[in-house]
mmCIF file of C-alpha atoms and ligand atoms in Angstrom:
data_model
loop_
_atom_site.group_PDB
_atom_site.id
_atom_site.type_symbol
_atom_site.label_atom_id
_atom_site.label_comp_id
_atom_site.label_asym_id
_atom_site.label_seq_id
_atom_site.Cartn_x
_atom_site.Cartn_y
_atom_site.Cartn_z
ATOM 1 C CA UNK A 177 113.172 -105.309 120.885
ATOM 2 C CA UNK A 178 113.483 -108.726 122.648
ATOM 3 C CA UNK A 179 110.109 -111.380 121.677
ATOM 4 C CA UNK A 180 107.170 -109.438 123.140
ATOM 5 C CA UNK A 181 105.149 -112.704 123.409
ATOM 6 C CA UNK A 182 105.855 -114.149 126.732
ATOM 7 C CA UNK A 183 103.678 -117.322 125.800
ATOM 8 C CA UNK A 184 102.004 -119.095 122.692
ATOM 9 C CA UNK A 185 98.200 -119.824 124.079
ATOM 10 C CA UNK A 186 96.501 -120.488 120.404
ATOM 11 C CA UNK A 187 98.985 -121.874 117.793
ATOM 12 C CA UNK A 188 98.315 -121.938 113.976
ATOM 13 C CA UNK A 189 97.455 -125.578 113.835
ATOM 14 C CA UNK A 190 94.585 -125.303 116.310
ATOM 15 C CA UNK A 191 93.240 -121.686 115.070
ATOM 16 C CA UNK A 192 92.772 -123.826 112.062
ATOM 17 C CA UNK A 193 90.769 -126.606 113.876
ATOM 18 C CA UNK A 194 88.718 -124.819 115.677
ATOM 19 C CA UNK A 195 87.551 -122.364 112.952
ATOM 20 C CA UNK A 196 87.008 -125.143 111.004
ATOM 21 C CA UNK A 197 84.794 -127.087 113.402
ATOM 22 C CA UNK A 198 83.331 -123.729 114.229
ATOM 23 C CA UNK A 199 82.207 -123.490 110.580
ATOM 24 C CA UNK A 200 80.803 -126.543 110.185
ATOM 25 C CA UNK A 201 78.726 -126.421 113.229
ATOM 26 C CA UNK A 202 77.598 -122.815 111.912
ATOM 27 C CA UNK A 203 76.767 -124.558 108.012
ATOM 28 C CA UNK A 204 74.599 -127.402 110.074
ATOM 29 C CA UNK A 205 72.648 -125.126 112.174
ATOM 30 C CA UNK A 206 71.865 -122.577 109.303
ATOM 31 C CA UNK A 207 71.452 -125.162 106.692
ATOM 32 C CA UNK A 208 68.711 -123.680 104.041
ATOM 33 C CA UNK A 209 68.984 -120.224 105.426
ATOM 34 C CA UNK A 210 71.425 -117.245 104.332
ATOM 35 C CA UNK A 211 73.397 -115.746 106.361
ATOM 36 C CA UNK A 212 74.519 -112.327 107.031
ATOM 37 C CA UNK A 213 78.260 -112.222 109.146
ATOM 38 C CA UNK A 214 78.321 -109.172 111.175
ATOM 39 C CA UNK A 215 81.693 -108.447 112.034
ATOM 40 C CA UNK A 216 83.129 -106.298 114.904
ATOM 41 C CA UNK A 217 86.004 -104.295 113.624
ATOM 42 C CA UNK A 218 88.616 -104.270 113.596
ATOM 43 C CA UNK A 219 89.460 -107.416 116.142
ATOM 44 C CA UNK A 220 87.440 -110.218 114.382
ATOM 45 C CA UNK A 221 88.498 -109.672 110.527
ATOM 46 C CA UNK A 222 90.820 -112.270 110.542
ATOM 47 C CA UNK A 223 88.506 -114.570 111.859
ATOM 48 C CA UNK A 224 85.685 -113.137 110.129
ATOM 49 C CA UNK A 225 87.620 -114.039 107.118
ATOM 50 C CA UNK A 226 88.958 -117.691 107.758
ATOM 51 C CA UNK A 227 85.322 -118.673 108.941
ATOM 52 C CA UNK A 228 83.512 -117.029 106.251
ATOM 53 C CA UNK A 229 85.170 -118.681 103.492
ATOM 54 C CA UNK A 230 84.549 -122.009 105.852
ATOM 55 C CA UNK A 231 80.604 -121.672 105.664
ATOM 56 C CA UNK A 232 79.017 -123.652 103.477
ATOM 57 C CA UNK A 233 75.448 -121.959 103.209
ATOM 58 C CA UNK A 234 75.569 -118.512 101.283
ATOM 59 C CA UNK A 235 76.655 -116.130 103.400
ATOM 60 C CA UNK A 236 76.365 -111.940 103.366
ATOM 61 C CA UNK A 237 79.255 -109.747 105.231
ATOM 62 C CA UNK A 238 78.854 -106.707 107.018
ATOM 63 C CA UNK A 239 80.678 -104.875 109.735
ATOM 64 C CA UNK A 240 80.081 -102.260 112.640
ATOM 65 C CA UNK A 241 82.522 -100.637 114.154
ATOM 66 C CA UNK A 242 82.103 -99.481 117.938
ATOM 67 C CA UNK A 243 84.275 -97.812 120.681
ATOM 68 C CA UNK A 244 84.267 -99.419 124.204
ATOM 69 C CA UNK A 245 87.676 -98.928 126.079
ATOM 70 C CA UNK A 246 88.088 -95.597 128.505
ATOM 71 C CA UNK A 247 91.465 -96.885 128.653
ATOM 72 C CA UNK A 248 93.266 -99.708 126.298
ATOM 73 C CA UNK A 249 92.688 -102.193 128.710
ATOM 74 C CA UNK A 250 89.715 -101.503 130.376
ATOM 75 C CA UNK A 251 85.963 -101.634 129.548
ATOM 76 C CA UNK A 252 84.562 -98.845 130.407
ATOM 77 C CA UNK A 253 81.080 -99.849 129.636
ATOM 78 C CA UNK A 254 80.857 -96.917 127.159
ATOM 79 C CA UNK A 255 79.678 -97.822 123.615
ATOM 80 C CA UNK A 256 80.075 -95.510 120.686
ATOM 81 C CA UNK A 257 78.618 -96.634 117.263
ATOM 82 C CA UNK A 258 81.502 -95.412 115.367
ATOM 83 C CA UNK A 259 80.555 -97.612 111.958
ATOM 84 C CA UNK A 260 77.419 -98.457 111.441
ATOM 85 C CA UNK A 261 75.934 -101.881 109.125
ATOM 86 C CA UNK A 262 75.721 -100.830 105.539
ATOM 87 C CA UNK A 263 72.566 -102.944 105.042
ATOM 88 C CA UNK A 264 69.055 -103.507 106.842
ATOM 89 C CA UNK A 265 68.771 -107.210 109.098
ATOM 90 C CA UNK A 266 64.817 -107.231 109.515
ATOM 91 C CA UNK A 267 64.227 -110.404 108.830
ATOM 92 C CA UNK A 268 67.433 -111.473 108.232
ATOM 93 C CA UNK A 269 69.731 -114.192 110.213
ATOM 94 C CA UNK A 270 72.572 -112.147 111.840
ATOM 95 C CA UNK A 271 75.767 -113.747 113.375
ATOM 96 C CA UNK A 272 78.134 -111.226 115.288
ATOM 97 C CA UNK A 273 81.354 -112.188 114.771
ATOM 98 C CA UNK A 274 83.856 -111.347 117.329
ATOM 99 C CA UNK A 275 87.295 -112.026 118.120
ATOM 100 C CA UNK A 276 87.088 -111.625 122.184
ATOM 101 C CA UNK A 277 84.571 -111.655 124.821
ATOM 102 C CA UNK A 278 85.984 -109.466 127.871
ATOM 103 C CA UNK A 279 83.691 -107.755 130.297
ATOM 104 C CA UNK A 280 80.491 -108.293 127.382
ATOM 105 C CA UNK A 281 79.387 -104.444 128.026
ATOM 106 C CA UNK A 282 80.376 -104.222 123.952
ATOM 107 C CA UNK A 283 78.652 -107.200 123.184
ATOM 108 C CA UNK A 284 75.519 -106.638 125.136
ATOM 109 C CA UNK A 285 75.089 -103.007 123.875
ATOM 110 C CA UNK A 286 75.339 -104.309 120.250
ATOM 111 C CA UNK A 287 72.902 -107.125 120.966
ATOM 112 C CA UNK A 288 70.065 -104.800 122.275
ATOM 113 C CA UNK A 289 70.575 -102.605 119.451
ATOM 114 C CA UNK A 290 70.570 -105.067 117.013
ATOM 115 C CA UNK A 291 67.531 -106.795 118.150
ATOM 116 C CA UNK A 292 65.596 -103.660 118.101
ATOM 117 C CA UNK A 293 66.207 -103.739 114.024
ATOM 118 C CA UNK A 294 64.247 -106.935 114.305
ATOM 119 C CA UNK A 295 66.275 -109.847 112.851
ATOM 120 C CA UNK A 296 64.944 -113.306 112.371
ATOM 121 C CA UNK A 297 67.742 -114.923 114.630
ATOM 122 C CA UNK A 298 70.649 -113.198 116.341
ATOM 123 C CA UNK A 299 73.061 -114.776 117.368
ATOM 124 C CA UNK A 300 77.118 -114.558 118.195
ATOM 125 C CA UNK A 301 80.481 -116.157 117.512
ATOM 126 C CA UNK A 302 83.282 -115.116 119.119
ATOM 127 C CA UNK A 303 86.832 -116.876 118.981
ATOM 128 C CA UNK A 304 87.648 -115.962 122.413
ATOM 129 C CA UNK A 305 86.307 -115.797 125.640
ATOM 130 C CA UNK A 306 87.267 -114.709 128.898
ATOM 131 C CA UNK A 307 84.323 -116.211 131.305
ATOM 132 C CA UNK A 308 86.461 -114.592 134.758
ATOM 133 C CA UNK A 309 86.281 -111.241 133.752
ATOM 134 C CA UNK A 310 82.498 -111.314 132.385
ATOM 135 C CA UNK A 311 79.844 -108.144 133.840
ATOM 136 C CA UNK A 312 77.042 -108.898 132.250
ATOM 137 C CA UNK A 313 75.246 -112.312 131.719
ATOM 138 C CA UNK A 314 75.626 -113.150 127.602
ATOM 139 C CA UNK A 315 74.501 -116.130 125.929
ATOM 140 C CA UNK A 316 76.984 -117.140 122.911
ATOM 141 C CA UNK A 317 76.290 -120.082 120.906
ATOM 142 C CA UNK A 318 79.558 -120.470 119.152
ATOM 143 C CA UNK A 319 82.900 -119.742 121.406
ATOM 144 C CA UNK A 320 86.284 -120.879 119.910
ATOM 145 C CA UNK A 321 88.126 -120.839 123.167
ATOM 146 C CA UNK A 322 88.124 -119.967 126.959
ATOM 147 C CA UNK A 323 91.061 -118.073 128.035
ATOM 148 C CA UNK A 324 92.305 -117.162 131.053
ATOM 149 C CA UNK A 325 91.962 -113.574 132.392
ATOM 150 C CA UNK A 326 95.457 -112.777 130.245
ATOM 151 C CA UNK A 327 95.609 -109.789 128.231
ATOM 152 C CA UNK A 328 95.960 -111.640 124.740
ATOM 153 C CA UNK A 329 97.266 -110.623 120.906
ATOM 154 C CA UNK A 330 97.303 -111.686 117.121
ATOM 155 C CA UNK A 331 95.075 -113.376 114.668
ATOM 156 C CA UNK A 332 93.333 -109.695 114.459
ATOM 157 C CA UNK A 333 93.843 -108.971 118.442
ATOM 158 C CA UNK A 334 96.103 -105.893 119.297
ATOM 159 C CA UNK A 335 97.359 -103.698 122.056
ATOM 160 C CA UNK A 336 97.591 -100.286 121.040
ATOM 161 C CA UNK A 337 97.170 -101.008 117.342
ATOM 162 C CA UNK A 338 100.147 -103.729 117.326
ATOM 163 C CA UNK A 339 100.315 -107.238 116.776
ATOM 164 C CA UNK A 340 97.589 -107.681 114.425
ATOM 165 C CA UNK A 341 98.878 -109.511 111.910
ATOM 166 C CA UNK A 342 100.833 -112.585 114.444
ATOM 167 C CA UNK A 343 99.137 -115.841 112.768
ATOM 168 C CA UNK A 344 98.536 -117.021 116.833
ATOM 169 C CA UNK A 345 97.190 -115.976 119.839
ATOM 170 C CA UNK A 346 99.924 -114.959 122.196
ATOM 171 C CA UNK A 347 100.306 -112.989 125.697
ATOM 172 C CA UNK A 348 102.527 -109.876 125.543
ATOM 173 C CA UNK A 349 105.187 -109.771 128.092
ATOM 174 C CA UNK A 350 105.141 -106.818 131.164
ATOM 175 C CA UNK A 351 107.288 -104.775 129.109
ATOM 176 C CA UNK A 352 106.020 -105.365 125.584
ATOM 177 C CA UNK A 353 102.321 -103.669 126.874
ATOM 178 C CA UNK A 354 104.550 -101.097 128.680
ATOM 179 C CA UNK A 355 106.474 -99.801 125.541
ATOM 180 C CA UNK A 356 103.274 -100.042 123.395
ATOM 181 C CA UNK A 357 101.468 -97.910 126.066
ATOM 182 C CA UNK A 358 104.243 -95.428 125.988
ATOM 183 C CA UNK A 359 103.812 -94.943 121.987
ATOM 184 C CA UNK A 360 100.039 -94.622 122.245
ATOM 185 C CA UNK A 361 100.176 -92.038 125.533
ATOM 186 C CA UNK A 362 102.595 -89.760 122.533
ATOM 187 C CA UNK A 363 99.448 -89.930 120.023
HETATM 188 P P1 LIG B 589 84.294 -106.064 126.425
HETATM 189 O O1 LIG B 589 83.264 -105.022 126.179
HETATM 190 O O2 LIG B 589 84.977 -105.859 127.741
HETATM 191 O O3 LIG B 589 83.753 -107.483 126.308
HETATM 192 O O4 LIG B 589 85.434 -105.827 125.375
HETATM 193 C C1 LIG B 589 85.514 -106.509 124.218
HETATM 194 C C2 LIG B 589 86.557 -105.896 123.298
HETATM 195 O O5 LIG B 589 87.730 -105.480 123.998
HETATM 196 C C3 LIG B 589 87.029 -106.948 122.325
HETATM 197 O O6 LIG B 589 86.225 -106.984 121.179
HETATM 198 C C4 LIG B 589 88.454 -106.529 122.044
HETATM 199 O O7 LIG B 589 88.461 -105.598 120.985
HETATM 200 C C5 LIG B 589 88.904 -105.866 123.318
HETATM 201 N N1 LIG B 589 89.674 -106.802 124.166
HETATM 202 C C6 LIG B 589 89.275 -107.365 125.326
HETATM 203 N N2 LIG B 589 90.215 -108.182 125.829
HETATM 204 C C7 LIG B 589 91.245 -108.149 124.949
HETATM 205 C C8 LIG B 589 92.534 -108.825 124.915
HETATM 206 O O8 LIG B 589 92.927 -109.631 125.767
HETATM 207 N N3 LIG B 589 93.309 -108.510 123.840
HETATM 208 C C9 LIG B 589 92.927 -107.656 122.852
HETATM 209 N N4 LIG B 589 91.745 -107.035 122.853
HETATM 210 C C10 LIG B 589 90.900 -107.277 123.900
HETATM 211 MG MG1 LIG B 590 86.610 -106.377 119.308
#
């Protein structure tokens, strides 16, 4: 298959930067406190990962894993709790990591059920954001970039399961989503 990425919009080099920057914001603002990372599988690992080992103040990780798409592309504004966090946050500082802010139905749904569990601060992190396609009104302290409304892989992001592992954030060409569609309609 020809180069399915029809344009480099994150590169390496500033990943890098921006995670650490990110990190060191995150190790001023929680200075004295732990931390627990919540991460939002299976998108934000890689980040999760990179900006975890960035933190300076000790630092807990846990992950949830939830189900939002009707279709691959498209929030549907259905959440399913599919994983669920291993350990209690009452009283506990809780930063969702994410790897992309789309419509925010996921992350709005996870907020009001994580607040309910009564955390001392909540709070989210998210590498990307897409502020034109936003549905919901969501206030996230840490963003690593805005993007344009571009359907977006690598550095943990995929399309149908694919592309996970690209060390950059890259847009899929027409016909890269179209063959990776295909395969997932056979599953
Ligand atoms: P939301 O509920 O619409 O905000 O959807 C957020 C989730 O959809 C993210 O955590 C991603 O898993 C996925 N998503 C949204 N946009 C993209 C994209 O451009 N590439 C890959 N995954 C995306
Ligand atoms: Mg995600």
């Amino acid at each position: 298959m020809s180069d399915p990425i029809a344009e480099i919009l994150v590169a390496p080099e500033r990943l890098t930067a921006r995670v650490d920057e990110l990190a060191r914001q995150i190790s001023a603002d929680y200075a004295g406190e732990e931390l627990l990372l919540v991460g939002v599988l299976k998108g934000a690992v890689f980040f999760m990962a990179d900006l975890a080992r960035r933190i300076t103040v000790p630092c807990a990780l846990d992950f949830m894993a939830v189900s939002s798409y009707g279709s691959s592309t498209d929030s549907s504004g259905v959440v399913r709790i599919l994983k669920d966090l291993d350990t209690e946050i009452e009283g506990r500082h809780v930063l969702i990591v994410e790897d992309i802010i789309d419509s925010g139905l996921t992350l709005s749904y996870l907020l009001k059920n994580l607040r309910s569990r009564k955390p001392a601060s909540l709070e989210i992190c998210t590498l990307l954001t897409k502020p034109a396609r936003r549905r919901t009104n969501i206030t996230c302290r840490y963003v690593g970039f805005e993007i344009p409304d571009e359907y977006v892989v690598g550095y943990g992001l995929d399309f149908a399961e694919r592309y996970r592992t690209l060390d950059f954030i890259g847009v899929l060409t027409a016909e890269a989503a179209a063959v990776a569609g295909e395969d997932e309609a056979l599953l």
